[in-house]
Coordinates of C-alpha atoms in Angstrom, one line a residue:
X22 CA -35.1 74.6 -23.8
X23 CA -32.2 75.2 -26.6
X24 CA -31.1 72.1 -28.2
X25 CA -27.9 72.2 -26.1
X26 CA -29.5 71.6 -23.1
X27 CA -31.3 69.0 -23.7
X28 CA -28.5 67.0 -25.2
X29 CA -26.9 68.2 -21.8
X30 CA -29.9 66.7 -19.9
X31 CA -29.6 63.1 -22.0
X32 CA -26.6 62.8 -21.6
X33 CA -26.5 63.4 -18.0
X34 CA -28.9 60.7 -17.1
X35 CA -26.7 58.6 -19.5
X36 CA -23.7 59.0 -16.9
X37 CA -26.3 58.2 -14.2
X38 CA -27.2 54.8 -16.1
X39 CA -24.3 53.6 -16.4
X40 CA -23.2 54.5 -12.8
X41 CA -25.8 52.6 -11.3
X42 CA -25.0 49.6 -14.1
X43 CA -21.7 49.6 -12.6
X44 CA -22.5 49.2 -9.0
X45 CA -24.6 46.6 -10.2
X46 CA -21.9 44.4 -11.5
X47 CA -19.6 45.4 -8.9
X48 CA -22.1 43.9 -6.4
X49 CA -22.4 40.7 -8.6
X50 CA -18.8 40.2 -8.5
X51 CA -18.5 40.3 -5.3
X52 CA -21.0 37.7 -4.7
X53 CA -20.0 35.2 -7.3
X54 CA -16.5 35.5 -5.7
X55 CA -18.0 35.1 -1.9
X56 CA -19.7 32.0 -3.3
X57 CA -16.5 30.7 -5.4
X58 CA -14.6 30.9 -1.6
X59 CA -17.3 29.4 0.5
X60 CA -17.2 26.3 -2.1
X61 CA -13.5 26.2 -2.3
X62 CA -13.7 26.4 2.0
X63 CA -15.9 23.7 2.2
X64 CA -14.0 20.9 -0.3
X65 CA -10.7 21.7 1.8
X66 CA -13.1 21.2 5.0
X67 CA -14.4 17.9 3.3
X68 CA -11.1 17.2 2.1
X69 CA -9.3 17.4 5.5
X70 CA -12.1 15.8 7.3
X71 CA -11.4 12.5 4.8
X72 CA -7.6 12.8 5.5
X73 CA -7.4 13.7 9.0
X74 CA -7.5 10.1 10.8
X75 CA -4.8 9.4 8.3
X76 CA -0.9 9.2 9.7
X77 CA 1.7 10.3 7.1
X78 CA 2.8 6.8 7.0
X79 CA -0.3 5.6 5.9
X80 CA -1.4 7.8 3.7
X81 CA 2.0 7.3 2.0
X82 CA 0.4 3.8 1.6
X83 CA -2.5 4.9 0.5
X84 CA -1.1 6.6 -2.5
X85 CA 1.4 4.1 -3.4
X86 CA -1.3 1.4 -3.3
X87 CA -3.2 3.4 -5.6
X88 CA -0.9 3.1 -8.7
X89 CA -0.2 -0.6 -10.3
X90 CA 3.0 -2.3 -10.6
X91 CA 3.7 -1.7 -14.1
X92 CA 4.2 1.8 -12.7
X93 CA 7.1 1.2 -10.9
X94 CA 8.6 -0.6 -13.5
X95 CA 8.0 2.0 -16.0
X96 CA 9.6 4.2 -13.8
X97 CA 13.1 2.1 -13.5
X98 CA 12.7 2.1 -17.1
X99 CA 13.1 5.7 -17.9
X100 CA 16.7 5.1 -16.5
X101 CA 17.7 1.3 -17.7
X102 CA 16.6 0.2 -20.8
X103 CA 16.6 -3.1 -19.9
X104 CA 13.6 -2.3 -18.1
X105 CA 11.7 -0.9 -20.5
X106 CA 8.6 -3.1 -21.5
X107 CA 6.5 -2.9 -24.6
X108 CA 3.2 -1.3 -24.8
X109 CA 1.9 2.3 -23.9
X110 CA 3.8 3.4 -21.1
X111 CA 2.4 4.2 -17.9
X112 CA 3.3 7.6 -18.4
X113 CA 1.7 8.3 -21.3
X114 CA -0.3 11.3 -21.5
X115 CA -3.7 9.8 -21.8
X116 CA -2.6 7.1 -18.5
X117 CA -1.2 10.5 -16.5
X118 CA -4.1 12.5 -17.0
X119 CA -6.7 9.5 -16.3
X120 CA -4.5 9.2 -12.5
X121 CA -4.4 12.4 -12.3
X122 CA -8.2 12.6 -12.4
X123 CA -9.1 9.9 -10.5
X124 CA -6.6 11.1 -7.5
X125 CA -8.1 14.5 -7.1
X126 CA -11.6 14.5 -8.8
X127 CA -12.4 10.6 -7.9
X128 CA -13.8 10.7 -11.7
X129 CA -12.4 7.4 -14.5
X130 CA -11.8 8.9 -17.7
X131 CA -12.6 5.4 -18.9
X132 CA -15.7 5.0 -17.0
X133 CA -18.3 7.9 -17.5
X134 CA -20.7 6.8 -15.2
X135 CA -18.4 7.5 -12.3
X136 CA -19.1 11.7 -13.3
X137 CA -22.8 10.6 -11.4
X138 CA -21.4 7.5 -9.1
X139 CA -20.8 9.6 -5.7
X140 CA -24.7 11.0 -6.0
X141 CA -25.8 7.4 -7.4
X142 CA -25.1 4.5 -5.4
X143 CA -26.5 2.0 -8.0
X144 CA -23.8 3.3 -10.4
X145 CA -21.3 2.9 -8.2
X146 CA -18.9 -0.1 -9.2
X147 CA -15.5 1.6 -8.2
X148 CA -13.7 2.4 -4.9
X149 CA -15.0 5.2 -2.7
X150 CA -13.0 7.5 -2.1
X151 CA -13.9 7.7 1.5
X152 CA -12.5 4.2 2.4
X153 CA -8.8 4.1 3.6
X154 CA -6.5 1.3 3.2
X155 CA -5.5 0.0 6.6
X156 CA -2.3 1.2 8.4
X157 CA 0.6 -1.2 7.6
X158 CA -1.3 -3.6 5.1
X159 CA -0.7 -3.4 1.5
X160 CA -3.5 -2.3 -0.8
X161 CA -4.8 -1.6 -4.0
X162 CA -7.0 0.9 -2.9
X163 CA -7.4 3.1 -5.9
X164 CA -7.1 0.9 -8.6
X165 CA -10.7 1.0 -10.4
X166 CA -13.2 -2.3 -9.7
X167 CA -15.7 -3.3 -7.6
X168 CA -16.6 -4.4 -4.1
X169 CA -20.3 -6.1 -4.5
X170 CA -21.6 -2.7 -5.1
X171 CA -22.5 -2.9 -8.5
X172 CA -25.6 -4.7 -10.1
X173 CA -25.6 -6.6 -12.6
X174 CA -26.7 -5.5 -16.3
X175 CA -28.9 -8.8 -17.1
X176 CA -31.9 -9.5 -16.2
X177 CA -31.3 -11.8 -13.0
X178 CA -34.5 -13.3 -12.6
X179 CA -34.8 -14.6 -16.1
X180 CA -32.0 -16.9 -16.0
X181 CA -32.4 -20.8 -15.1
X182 CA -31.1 -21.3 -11.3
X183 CA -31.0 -25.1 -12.0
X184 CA -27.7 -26.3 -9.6
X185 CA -27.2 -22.8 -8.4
X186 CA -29.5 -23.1 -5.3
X187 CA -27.3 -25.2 -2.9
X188 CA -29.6 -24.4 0.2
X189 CA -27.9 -24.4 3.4
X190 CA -25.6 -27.3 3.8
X191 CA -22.9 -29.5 5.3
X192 CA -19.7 -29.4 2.9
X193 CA -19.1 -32.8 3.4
X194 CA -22.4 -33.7 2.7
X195 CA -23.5 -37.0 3.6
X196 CA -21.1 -39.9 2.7
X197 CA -22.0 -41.5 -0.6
X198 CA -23.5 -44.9 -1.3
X199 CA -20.4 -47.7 -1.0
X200 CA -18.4 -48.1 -4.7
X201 CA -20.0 -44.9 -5.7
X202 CA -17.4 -42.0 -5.7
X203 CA -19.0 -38.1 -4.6
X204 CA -18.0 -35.2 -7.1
X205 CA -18.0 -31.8 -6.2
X206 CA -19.4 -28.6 -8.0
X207 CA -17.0 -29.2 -10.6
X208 CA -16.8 -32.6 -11.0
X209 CA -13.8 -33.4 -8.6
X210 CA -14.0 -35.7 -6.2
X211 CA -15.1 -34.7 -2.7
X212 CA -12.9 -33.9 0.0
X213 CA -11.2 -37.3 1.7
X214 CA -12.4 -38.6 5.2
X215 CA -10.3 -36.9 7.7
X216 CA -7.5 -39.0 9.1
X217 CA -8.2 -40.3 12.4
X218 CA -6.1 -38.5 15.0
X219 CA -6.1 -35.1 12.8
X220 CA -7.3 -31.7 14.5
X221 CA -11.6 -32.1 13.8
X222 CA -14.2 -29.8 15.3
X223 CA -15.6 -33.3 16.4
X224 CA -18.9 -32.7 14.2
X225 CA -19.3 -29.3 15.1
X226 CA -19.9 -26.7 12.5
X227 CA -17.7 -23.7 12.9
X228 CA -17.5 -21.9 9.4
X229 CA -20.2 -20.6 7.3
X230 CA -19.8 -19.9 3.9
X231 CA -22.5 -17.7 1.7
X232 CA -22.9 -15.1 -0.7
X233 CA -24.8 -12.2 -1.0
X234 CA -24.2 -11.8 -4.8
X235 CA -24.0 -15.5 -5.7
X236 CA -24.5 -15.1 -9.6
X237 CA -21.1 -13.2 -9.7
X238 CA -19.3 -15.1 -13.0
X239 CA -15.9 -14.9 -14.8
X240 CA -16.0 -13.5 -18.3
X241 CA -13.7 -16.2 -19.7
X242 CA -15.9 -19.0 -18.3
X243 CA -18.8 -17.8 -19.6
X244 CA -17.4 -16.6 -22.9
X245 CA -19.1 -13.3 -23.0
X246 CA -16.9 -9.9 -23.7
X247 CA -17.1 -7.6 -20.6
X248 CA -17.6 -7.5 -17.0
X249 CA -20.9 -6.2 -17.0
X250 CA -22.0 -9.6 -19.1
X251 CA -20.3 -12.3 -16.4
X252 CA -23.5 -13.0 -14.6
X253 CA -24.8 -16.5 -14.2
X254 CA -27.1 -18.9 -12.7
X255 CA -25.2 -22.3 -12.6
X256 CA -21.4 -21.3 -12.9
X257 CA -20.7 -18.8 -10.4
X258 CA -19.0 -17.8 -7.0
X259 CA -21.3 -20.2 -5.8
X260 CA -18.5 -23.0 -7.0
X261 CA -15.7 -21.2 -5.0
X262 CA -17.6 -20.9 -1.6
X263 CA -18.5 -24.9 -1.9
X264 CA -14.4 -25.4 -2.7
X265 CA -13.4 -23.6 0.5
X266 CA -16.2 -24.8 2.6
X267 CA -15.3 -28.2 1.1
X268 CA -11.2 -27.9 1.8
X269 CA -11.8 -26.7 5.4
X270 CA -13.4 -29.5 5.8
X271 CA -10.2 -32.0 4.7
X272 CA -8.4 -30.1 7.2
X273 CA -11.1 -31.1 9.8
X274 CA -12.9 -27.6 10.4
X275 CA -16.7 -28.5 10.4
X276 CA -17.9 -26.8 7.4
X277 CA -21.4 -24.8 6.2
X278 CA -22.0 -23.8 2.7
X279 CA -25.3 -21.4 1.6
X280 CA -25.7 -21.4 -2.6
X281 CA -29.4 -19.5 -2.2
X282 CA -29.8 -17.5 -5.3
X283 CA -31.5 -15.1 -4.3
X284 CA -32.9 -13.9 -7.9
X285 CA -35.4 -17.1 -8.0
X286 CA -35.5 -17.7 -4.3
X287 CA -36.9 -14.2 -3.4
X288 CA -40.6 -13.3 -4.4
X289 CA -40.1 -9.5 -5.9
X290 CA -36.3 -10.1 -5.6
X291 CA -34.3 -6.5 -6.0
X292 CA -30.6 -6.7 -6.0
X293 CA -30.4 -3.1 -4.1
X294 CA -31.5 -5.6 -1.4
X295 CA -29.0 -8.6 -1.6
X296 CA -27.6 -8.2 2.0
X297 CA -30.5 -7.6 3.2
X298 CA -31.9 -11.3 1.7
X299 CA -28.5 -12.4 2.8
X300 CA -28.7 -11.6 6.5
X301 CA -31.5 -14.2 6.8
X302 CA -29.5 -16.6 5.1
X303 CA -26.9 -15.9 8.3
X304 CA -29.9 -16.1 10.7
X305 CA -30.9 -19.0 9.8
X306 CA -27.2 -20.5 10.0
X307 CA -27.1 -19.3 13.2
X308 CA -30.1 -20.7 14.1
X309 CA -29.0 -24.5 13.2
X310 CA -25.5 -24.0 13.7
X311 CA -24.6 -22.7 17.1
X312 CA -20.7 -23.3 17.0
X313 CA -20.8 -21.0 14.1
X314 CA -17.5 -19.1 14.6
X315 CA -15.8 -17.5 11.5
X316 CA -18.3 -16.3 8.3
X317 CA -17.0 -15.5 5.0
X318 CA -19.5 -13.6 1.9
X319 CA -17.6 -14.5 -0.8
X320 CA -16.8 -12.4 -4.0
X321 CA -15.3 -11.9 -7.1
X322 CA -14.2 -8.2 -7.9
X323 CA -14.9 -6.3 -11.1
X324 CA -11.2 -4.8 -11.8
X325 CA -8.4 -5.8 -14.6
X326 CA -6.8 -9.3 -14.7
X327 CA -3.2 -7.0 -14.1
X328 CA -5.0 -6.3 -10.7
X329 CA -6.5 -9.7 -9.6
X330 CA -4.2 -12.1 -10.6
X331 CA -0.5 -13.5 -8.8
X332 CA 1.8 -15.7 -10.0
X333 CA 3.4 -17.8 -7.7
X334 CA 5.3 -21.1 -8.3
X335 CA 4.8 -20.8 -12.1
X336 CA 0.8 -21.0 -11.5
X337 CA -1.6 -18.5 -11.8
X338 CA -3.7 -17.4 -8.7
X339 CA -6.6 -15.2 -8.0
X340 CA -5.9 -12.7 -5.2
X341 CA -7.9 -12.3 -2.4
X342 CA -9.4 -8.9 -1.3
X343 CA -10.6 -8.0 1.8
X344 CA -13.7 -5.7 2.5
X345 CA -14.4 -4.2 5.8
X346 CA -17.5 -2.6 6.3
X347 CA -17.3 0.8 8.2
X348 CA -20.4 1.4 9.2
X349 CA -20.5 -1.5 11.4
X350 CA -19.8 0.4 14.6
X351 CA -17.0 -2.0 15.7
X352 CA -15.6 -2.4 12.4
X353 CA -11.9 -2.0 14.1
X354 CA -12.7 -5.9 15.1
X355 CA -13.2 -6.9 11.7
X356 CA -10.2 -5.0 10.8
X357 CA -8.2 -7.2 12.9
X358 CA -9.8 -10.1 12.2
X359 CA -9.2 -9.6 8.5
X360 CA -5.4 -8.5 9.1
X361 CA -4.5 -11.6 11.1
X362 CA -5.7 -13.6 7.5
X363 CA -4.0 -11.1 5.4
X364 CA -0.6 -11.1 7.4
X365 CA -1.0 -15.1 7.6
X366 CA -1.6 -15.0 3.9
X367 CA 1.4 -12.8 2.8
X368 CA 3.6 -15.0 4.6
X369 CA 3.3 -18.0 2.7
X370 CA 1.9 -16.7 -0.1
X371 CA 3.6 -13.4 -0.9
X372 CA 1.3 -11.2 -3.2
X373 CA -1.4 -13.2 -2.6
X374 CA -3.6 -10.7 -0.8
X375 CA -4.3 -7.0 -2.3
X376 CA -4.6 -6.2 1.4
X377 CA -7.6 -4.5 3.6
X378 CA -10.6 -2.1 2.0
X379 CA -12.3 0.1 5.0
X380 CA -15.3 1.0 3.5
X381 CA -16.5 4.6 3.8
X382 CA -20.5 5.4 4.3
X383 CA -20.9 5.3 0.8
X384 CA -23.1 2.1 -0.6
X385 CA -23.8 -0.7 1.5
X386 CA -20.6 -0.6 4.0
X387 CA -22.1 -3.1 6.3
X388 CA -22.1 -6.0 5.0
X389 CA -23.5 -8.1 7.8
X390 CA -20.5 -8.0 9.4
X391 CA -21.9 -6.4 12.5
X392 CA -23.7 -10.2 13.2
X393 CA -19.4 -11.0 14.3
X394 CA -16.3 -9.8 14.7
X395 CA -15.1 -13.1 12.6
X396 CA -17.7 -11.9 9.8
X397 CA -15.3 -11.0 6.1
X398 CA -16.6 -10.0 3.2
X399 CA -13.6 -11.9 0.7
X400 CA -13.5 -10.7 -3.1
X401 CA -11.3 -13.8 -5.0
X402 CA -9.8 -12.7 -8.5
X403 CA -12.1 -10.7 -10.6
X404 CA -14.2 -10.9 -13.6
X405 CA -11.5 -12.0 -16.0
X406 CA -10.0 -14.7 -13.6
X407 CA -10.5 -18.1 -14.2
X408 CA -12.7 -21.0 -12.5
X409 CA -9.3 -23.1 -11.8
X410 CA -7.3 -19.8 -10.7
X411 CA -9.9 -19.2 -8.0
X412 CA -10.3 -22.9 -6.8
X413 CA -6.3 -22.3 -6.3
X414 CA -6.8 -19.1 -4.3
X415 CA -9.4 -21.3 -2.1
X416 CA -7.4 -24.0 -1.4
X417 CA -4.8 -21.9 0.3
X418 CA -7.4 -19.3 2.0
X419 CA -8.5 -22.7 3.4
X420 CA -5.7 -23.7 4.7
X421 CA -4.7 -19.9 5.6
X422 CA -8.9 -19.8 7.8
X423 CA -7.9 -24.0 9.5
X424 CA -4.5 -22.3 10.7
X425 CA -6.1 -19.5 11.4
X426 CA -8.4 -21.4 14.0
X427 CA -6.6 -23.9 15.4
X428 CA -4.1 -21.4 16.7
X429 CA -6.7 -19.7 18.4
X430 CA -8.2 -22.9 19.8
X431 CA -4.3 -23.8 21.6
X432 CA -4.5 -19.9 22.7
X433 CA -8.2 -20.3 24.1
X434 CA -7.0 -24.1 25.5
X435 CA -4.0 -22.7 27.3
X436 CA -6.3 -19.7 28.6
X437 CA -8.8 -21.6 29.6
X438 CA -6.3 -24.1 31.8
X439 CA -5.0 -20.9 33.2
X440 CA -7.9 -19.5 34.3
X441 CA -8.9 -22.4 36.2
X442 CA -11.3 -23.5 33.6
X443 CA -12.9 -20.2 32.1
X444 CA -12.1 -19.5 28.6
X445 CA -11.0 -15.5 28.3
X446 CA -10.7 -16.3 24.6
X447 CA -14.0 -17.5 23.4
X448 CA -13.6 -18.3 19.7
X449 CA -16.2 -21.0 19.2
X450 CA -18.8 -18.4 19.8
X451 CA -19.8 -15.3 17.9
X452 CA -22.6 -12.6 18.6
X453 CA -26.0 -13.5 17.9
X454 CA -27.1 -12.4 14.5
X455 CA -29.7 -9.0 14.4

């Protein structure tokens, strides 16, 4: 064979080579694409499936509830200088981009540990982005912070509990000794002997007050420098479930306070399991309390003092969050339960309330409220409120939860009359706890 042909022959299986190289990638493409597209098909699936229960009117909620105030302001100062305010504007690159990200990829810029929070419940201290703001109540649904998901960085078990263990309890207590004065958790004097001829539940205790996070702290009070520090045996959320218990007892609702801390109360104690050791507590309630008809696990959120706080009347006041849990399969009733507060709330107390969280599957989302349709998980102020802005918030959530009941003891009277002595409205009973 001449040299011709065998350069001929190379160069021929060359061509052959690189033909069958071709098809090769060819056939690659078109797989990485047919993957790209079944992705893409399954987050718009995903996407729409999150979105379809949602009317245009409230998802227009939902997305103006996501943004703060300062946003808005910000905005009417592009056109009035007057309006402009000093400091980064809110639509700065860094603040666009960060809301940008958060809206579509559910990611904080600020907040790495949100890239692993949706496949890591323990790192979850933000909003899911599964729960929905409820139809026509205001929210704050996408501002950053926490709803009791997150745990806290310190070691719980190694701190003192002295004072933080109230037990189980009567808020009033028993009355003290004659000449000596009572004091509350923060040294104020206990709530005054109802007047006679005021609205009383005659004795009975209708209102139970716990916590299923009770070392939840304030990072002012406690002098410490971030959220993830504000942990605490004796000064804690503890303080503002014994206020309200203590207030709805001056206006004559019979009254039930828990303090456990669970940290040294629990042999092995695991804060993955708080509601868990919490839904005893509301057994056991039950249990010796059988007029038990509203129950509030009380709070503090994790987000920005911008977020928590309200001024009304010249005084600062830590605003109330409600959390519905939506894997409690009649989570619709604590819905309404929670709106009827909210609504009451906003009326006297404009800005007061941040509104309704439904919690999506994500994280706990149950939050014992399946035990009652009266059961609310209530987040006061946030980490960087303080002690005397929350007692505020209580006092008037007190009043709000007394209104609240005696209305529905006239509705349940007047039914009952009615209905020639069967009550259709039972309020001073609530399902049995599980």
């Amino acid at each position: 064979m001449s040299i011709w042909s065998k350069w001929a022959a190379t160069f021929k299986s060359a061509s052959l080579q690189a033909g069958q190289g071709g098809v090769i990638r060819r056939i690659f493409a078109v797989y990485v694409g047919v993957s790209l597209l079944l992705f893409a098909l399954a987050a718009a699936a995903a996407l729409w499936q999150s979105y379809a229960s949602v009317t245009p009117k409230s998802a227009m909620k939902r997305m103006t509830a996501s943004v703060s105030p300062q946003f808005f302001v910000d905005m009417l100062g592009l056109e009035s200088a007057a309006m402009k305010r000093e400091g980064e504007s809110t639509f700065s690159h860094g603040k666009v981009g960060g809301y940008l990200a958060q809206m579509l990829l559910h990611v904080n810029p600020g907040e790495p540990k949100s890239l692993l929070a949706s496949e890591l419940p323990g790192l979850r201290g933000g909003r899911e982005p599964g729960g929905q703001a409820s139809p026509g109540v205001s929210s704050d649904a996408g501002k950053p912070g926490g709803d009791g998901e997150a745990p806290p960085s310190r070691e719980a078990a190694g701190a003192s509990s002295d004072g933080a263990d109230a037990g189980t309890t009567g808020a009033g207590g028993q009355p003290p000794a004659q000449g000596q004065a009572a004091s509350g958790p923060d040294g104020a004097a206990a709530p005054d002997p109802v007047p006679v001829g005021k609205l009383t539940t005659g004795g009975r205790k209708v209102v139970f007050v716990y916590h299923s996070h009770p070392r939840e702290s304030w990072v002012p009070e406690l002098n410490v420098q971030s959220v993830n520090e504000a942990e605490d045996a004796q000064k804690n959320v503890t303080l503002i479930g014994k206020r309200l218990a203590d207030k709805l007892e001056e206006q004559g609702i019979g009254s039930v306070h828990s303090g456990k801390d669970y940290p040294t109360a629990v042999k092995g104690y695991n804060w993955n399991f708080s509601y868990k050791y919490s839904l005893e507590t509301v057994k056991e309630a039950f249990a010796e309390n059988k007029d038990i008809t509203f129950l509030f696990d009380i709070h503090r959120d994790s987000a920005g003092r911008d977020v928590t706080t309200a001024k009304i009347g010249g005084s600062d006041y830590a605003k109330v969050y409600f959390i519905v849990g939506k894997k409690n399969a009649k989570w619709e009733q604590n819905e309404a339960f929670a709106k009827r507060i909210h609504e009451k709330l906003e009326s006297e107390y404009p800005g007061l309330s941040r509104g309704i969280w439904d919690k999506g599957s994500g994280g706990h989302a149950e939050y014992n409220q399946s035990v009652s349709p009266n059961s609310m998980l209530i987040e006061v102020g946030g980490a960087y409120n303080t002690l005397e802005e929350c007692y505020r918030t209580a006092d008037v959530l007190a009043k709000t939860i007394a209104g609240l009941y005696w209305d529905a003891e006239k509705v349940n009277a007047q039914t009952t009359a009615s209905n020639g002595g069967q009550a259709a409205v039972p309020t001073a009973k609530v399902a049995s706890a599980r």
